[in-house]
C-alpha positions as a Markdown table, in Angstrom:
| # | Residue | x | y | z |
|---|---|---|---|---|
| 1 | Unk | 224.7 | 43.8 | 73.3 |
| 2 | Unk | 223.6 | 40.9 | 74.8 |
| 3 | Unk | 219.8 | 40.0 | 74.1 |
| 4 | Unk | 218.7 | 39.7 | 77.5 |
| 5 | Unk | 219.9 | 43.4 | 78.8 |
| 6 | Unk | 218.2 | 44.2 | 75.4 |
| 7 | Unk | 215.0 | 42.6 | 76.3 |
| 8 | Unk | 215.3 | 44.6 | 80.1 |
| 9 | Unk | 215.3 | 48.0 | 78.5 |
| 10 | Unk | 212.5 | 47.3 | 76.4 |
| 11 | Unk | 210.4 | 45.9 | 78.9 |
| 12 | Unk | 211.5 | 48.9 | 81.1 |
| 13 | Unk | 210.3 | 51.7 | 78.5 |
| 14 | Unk | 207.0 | 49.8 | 78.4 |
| 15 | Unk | 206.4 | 50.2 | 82.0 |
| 16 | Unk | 207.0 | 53.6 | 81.8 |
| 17 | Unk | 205.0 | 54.1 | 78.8 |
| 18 | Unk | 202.2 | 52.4 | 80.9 |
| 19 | Unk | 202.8 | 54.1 | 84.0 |
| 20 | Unk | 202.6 | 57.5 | 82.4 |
| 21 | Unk | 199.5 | 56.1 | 80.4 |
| 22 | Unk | 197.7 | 55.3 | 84.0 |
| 23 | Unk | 198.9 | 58.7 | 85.6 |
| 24 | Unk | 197.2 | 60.7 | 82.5 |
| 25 | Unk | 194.2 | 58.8 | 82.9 |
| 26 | Unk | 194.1 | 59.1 | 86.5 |
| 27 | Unk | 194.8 | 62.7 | 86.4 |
| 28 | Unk | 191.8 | 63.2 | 83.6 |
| 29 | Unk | 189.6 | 61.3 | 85.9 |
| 30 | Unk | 190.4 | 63.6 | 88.7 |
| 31 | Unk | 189.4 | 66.5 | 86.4 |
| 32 | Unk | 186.0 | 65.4 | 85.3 |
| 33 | Unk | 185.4 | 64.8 | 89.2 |
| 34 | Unk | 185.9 | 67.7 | 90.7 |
| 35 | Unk | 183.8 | 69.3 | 87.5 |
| 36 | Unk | 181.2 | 67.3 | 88.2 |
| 37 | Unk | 180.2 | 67.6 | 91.7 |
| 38 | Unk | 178.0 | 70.3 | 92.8 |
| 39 | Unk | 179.9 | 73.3 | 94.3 |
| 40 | Unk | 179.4 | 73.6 | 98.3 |
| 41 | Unk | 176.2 | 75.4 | 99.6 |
| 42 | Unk | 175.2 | 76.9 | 102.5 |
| 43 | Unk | 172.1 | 75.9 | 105.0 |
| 44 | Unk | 169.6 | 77.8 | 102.5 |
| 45 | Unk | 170.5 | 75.9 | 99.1 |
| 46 | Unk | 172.1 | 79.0 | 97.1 |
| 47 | Unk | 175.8 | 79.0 | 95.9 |
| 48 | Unk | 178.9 | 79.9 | 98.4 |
| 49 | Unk | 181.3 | 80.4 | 95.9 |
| 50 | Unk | 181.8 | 82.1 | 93.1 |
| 51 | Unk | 177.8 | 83.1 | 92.9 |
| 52 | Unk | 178.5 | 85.1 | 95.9 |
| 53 | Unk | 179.1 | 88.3 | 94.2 |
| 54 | Unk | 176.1 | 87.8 | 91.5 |
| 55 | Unk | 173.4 | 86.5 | 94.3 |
| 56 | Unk | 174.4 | 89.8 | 96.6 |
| 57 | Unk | 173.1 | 91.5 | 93.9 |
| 58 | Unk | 169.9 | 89.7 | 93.3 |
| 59 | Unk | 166.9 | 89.3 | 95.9 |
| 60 | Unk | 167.0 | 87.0 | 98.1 |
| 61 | Unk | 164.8 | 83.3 | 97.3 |
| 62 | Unk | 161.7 | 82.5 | 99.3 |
| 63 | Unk | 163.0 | 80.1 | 102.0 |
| 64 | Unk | 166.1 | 82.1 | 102.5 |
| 65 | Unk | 167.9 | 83.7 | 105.9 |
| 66 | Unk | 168.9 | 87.2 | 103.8 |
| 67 | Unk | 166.8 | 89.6 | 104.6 |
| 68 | Unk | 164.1 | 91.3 | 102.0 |
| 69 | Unk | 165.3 | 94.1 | 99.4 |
| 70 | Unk | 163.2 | 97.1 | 99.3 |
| 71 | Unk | 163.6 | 99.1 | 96.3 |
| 72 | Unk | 165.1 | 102.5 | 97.4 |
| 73 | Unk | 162.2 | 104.1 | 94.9 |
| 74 | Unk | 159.4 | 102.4 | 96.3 |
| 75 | Unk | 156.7 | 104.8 | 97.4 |
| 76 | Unk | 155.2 | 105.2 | 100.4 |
| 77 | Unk | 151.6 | 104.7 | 101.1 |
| 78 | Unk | 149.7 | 107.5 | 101.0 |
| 79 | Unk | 147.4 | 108.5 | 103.8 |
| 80 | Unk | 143.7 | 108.0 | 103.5 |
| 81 | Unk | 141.4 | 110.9 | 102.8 |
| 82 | Unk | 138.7 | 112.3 | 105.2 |
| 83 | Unk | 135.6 | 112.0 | 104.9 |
| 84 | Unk | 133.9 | 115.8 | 104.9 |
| 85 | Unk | 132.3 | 116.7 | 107.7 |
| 86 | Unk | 128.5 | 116.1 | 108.1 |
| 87 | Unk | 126.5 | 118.1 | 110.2 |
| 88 | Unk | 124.3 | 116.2 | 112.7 |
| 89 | Unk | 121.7 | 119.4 | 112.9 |
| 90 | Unk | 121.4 | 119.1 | 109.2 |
| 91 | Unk | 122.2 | 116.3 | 107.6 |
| 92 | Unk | 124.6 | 118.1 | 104.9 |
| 93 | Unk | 128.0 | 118.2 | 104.6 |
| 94 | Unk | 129.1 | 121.2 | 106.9 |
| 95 | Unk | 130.0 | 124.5 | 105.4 |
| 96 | Unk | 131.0 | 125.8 | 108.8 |
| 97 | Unk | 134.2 | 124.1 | 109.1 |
| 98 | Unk | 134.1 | 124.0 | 112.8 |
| 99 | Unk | 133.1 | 127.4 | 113.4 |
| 100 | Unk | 130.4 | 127.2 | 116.3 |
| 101 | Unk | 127.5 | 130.0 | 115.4 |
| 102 | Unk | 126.9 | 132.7 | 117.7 |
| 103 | Unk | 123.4 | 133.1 | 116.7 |
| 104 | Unk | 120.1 | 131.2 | 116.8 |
| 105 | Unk | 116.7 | 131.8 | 114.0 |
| 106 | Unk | 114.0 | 133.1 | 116.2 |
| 107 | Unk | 111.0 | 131.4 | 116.3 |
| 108 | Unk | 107.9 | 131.7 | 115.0 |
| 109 | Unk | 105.8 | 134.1 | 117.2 |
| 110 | Unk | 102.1 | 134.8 | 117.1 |
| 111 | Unk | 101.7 | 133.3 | 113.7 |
| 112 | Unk | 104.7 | 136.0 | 112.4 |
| 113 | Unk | 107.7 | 134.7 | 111.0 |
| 114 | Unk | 111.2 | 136.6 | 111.5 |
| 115 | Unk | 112.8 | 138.3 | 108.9 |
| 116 | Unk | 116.7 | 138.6 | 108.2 |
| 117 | Unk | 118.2 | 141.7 | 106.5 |
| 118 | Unk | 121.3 | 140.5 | 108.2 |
| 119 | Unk | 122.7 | 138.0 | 110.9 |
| 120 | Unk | 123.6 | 139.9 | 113.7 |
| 121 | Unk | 126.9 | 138.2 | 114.6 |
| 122 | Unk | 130.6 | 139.4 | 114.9 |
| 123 | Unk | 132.3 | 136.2 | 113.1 |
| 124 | Unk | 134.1 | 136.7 | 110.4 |
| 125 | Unk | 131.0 | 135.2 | 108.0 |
| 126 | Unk | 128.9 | 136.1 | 105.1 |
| 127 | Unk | 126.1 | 134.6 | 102.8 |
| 128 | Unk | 125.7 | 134.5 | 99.4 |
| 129 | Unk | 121.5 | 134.4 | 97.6 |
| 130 | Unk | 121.4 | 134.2 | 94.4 |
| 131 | Unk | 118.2 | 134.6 | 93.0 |
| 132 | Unk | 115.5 | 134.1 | 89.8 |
| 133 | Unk | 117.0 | 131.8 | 88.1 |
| 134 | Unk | 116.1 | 133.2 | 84.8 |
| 135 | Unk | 119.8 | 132.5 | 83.2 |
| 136 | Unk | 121.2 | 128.7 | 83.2 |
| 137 | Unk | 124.8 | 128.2 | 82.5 |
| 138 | Unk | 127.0 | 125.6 | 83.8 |
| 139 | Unk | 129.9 | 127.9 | 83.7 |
| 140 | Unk | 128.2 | 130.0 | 86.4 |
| 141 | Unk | 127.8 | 126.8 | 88.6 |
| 142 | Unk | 131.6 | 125.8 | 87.8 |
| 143 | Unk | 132.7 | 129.6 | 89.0 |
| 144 | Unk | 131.0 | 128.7 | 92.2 |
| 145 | Unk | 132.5 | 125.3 | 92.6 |
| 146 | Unk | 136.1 | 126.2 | 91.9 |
| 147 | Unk | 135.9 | 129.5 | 94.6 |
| 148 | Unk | 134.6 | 126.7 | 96.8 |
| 149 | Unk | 131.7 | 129.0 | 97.8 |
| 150 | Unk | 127.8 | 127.9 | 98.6 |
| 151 | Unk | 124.9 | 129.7 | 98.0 |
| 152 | Unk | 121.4 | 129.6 | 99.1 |
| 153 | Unk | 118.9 | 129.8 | 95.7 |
| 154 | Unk | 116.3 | 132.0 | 95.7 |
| 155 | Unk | 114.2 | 130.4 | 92.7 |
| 156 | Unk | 110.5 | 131.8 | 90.9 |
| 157 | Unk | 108.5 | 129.5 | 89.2 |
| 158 | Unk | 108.5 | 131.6 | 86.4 |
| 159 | Unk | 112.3 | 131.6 | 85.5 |
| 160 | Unk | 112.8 | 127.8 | 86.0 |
| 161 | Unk | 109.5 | 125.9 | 85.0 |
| 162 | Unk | 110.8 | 124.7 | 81.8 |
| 163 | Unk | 113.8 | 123.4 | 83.0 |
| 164 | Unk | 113.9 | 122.8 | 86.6 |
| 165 | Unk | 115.6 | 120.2 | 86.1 |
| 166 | Unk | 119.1 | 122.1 | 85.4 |
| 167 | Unk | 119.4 | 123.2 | 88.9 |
| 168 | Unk | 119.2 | 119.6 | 90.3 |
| 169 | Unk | 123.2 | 120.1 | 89.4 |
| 170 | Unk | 123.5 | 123.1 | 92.3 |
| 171 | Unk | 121.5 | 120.8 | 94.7 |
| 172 | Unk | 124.0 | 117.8 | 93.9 |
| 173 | Unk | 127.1 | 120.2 | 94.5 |
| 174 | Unk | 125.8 | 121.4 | 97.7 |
| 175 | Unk | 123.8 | 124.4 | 97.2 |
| 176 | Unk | 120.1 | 124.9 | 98.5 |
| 177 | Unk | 116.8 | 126.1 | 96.9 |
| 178 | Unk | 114.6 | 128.5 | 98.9 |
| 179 | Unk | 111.4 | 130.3 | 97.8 |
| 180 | Unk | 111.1 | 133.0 | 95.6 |
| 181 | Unk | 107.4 | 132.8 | 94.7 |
| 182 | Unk | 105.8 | 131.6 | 91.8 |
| 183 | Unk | 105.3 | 134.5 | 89.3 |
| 184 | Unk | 107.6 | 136.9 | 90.6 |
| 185 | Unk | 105.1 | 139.5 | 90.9 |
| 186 | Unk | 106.8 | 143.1 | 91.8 |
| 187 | Unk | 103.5 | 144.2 | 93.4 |
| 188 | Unk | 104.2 | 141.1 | 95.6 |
| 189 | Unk | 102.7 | 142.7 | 98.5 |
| 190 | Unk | 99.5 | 144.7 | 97.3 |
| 191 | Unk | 98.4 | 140.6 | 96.3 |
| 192 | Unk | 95.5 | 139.9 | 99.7 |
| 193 | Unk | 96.6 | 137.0 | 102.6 |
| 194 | Unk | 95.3 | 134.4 | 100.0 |
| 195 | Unk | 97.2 | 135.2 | 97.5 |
| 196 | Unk | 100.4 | 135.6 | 98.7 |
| 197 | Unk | 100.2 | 132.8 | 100.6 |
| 198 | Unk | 99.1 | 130.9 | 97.5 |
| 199 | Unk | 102.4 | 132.4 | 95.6 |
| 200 | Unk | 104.4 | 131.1 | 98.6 |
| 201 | Unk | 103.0 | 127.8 | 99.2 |
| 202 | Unk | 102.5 | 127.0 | 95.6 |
| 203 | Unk | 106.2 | 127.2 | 94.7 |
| 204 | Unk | 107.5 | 125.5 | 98.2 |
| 205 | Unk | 105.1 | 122.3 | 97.2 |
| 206 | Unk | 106.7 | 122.4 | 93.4 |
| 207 | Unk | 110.4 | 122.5 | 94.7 |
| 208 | Unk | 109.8 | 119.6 | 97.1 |
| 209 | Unk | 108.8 | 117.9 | 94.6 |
| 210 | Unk | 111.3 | 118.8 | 92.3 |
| 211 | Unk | 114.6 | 118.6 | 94.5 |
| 212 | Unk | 113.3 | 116.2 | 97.0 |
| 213 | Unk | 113.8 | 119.1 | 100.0 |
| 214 | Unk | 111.1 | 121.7 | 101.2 |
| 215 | Unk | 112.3 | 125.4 | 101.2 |
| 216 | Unk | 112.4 | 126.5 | 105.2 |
| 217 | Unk | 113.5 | 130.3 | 103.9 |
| 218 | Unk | 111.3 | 133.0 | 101.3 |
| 219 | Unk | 112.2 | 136.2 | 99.9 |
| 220 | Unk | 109.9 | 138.5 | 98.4 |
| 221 | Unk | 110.5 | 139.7 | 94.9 |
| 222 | Unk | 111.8 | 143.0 | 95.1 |
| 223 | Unk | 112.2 | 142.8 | 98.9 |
| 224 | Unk | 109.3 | 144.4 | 100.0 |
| 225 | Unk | 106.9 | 142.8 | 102.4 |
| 226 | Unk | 104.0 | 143.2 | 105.0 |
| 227 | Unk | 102.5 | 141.3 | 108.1 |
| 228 | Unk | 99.9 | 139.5 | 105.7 |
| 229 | Unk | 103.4 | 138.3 | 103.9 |
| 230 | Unk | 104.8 | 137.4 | 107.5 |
| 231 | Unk | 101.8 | 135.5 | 108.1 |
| 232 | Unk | 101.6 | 133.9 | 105.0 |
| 233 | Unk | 105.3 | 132.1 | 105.5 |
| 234 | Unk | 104.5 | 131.2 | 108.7 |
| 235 | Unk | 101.5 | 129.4 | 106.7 |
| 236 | Unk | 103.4 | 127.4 | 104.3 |
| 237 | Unk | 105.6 | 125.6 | 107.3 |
| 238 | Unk | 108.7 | 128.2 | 106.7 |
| 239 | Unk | 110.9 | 129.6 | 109.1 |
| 240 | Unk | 111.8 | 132.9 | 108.0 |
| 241 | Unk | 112.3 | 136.1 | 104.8 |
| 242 | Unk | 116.0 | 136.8 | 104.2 |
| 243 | Unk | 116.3 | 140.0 | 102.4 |
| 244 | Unk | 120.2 | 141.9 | 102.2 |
| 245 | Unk | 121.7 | 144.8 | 102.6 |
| 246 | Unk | 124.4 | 144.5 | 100.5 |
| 247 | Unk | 124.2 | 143.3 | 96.7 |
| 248 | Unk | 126.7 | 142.5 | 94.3 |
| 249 | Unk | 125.7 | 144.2 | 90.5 |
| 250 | Unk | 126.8 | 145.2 | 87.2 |
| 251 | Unk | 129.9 | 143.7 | 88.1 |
| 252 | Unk | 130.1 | 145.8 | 91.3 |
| 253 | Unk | 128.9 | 146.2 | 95.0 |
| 254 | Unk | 126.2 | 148.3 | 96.8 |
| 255 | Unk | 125.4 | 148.7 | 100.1 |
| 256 | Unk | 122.7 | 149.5 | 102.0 |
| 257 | Unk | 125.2 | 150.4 | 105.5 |
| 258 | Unk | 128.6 | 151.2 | 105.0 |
| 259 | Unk | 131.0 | 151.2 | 102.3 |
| 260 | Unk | 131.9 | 147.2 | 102.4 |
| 261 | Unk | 131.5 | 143.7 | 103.4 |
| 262 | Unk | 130.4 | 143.1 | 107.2 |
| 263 | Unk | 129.9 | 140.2 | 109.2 |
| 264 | Unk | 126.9 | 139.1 | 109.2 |
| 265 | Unk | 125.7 | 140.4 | 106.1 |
| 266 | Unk | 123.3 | 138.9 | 103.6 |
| 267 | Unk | 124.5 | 139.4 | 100.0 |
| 268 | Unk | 122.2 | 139.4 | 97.0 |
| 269 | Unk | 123.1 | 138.2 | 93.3 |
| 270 | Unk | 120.9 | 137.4 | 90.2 |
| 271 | Unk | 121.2 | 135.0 | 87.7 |
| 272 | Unk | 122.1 | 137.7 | 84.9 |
| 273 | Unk | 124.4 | 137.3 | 82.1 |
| 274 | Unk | 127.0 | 139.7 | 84.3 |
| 275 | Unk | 127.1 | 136.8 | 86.8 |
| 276 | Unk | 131.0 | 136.5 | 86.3 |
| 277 | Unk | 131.3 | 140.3 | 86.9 |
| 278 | Unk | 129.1 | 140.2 | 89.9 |
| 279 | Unk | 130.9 | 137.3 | 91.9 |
| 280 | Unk | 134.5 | 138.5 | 90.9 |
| 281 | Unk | 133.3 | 142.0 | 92.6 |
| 282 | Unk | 131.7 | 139.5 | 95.7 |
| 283 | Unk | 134.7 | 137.9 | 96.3 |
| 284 | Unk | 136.8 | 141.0 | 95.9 |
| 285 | Unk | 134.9 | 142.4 | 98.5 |
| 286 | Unk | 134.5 | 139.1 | 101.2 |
| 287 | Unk | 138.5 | 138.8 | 100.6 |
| 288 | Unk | 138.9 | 142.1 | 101.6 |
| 289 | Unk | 136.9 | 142.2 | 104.7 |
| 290 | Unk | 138.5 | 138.9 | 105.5 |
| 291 | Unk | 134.8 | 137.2 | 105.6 |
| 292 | Unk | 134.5 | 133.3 | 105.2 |
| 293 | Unk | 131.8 | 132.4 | 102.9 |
| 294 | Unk | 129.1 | 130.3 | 104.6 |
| 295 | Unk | 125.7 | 128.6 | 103.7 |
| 296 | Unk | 122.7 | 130.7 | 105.6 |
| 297 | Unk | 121.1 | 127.1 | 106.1 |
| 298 | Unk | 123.9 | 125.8 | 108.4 |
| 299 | Unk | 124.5 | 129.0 | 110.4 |
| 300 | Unk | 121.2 | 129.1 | 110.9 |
| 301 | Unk | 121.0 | 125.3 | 111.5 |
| 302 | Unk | 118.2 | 124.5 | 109.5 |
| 303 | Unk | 117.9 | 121.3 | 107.3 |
């Protein structure tokens, strides 16, 4: 072959060795480019390609145009309690529960004050004393609390002066403290004006200064009681005596008039060791009648 056709075919398959050479190159160069440069976004900055099915997933970036994700499970807020009720005549929170008394205290007249066996009303209402104070348990105090129910406290010096301080946990739950004299004589009313009145007076001035409140309300012990007894509340700057006709005992009830629970009455209870017994047969009987439980103090609207 000549040398010069031998020389063209050489220099030929270099060219093409170079050629290919530059296309690989060329083509690797492409590669690495497109690699390299970030993938398209949208106007907010986050991916528009194959991110798209991850981000949908995801919440969406502060600065972004997708609206916010709320958890399926996220809880609603709940709705603020209400404050309970106070009474503007009293100051207390209100037993009444928007039930408008029908009946007014009477006054003090010629020196006299009245006296409640009863409130003569026809709403569906009745009051719970509880008197002495001789027993102290907490339990009693919880029964009272979980049955939601109030009580006036007929207190004597007698039962409570070493530990007067236990029943500052009935005044904190709501209940009151009334007058029950301070020796808890039973021959209450053959004591003279003086007397009485110093029983009376002695043990209002002592729970003032124990609970911080001054009893407006007395009963005698026993029940009993004269003018000179009338006169001698009246004295001591309270407003009335609330005895009962109807009494819950020895885990049972007794009544004065009639054969059950009416409204209007006045129910008597002791601080006995049978105090479960007695309000279980209290509440047997108010459910029955259909009676709502009410402090005396805010029917009567006293403070």
């Amino acid at each position: 072959m000549p040398r010069h056709l031998d020389l063209s075919r050489k220099n030929g398959r270099l060219i093409g060795l170079l050629t290919l050479v530059v296309a690989v190159a060329l083509v690797a160069t492409g590669i690495w480019w497109f690699v390299s440069i970030p993938a398209p976004s949208d106007a907010t900055g986050t991916a528009a390609t194959a991110n798209t099915a991850t981000s949908a997933s995801t919440p969406a970036k502060v600065g972004t145009t997708a609206p916010t994700q709320v958890p399926a499970s996220s809880p609603s807020p709940s709705p603020t309690a209400s404050a309970p009720a106070i009474n503007p005549v009293t100051g207390r929170v209100d037993t009444l529960d928007g039930l408008v008394p029908d009946y007014v205290l009477p006054p003090i007249e010629g020196g006299l004050a009245p006296v409640l066996t009863k409130v003569p009303t026809e709403q569906k209402v009745v009051f719970l004393t509880i008197d002495d104070g001789a027993v102290k348990r907490e339990s009693d105090l919880a029964l009272l609390e979980q049955n939601g129910i109030k009580a006036s406290l007929f207190l004597a010096h007698a039962f409570i002066a070493e530990n007067a301080q236990f029943f500052k946990k009935y005044t904190a739950a709501g209940h009151l403290i009334e007058d029950h004299t301070m020796t808890h004589n039973l021959g209450f009313i053959r004591l003279s004006y003086e007397e009485q009145k110093a029983e009376i007076c002695g043990m209002a001035d002592f729970e003032e200064q124990q609970y911080g409140r001054r009893p407006v309300f007395f009963r005698p012990p026993g029940g009993p009681y004269t003018q000179a007894t009338r006169q001698a509340v009246a004295a001591c700057g309270l407003k009335a005596i609330i005895d009962w006709e109807s009494k819950a005992n020895a885990g049972g009830m007794d009544y004065q008039v009639g054969a059950a629970l009416r409204p209007g009455d006045i129910v008597l209870m002791h601080f006995r060791p049978e105090f479960p017994a007695d309000l279980a047969a209290f509440m047997k009987a108010q459910k029955a009648a259909g009676l709502k439980v009410v402090l005396l103090e805010d029917y009567l609207a006293t403070k």
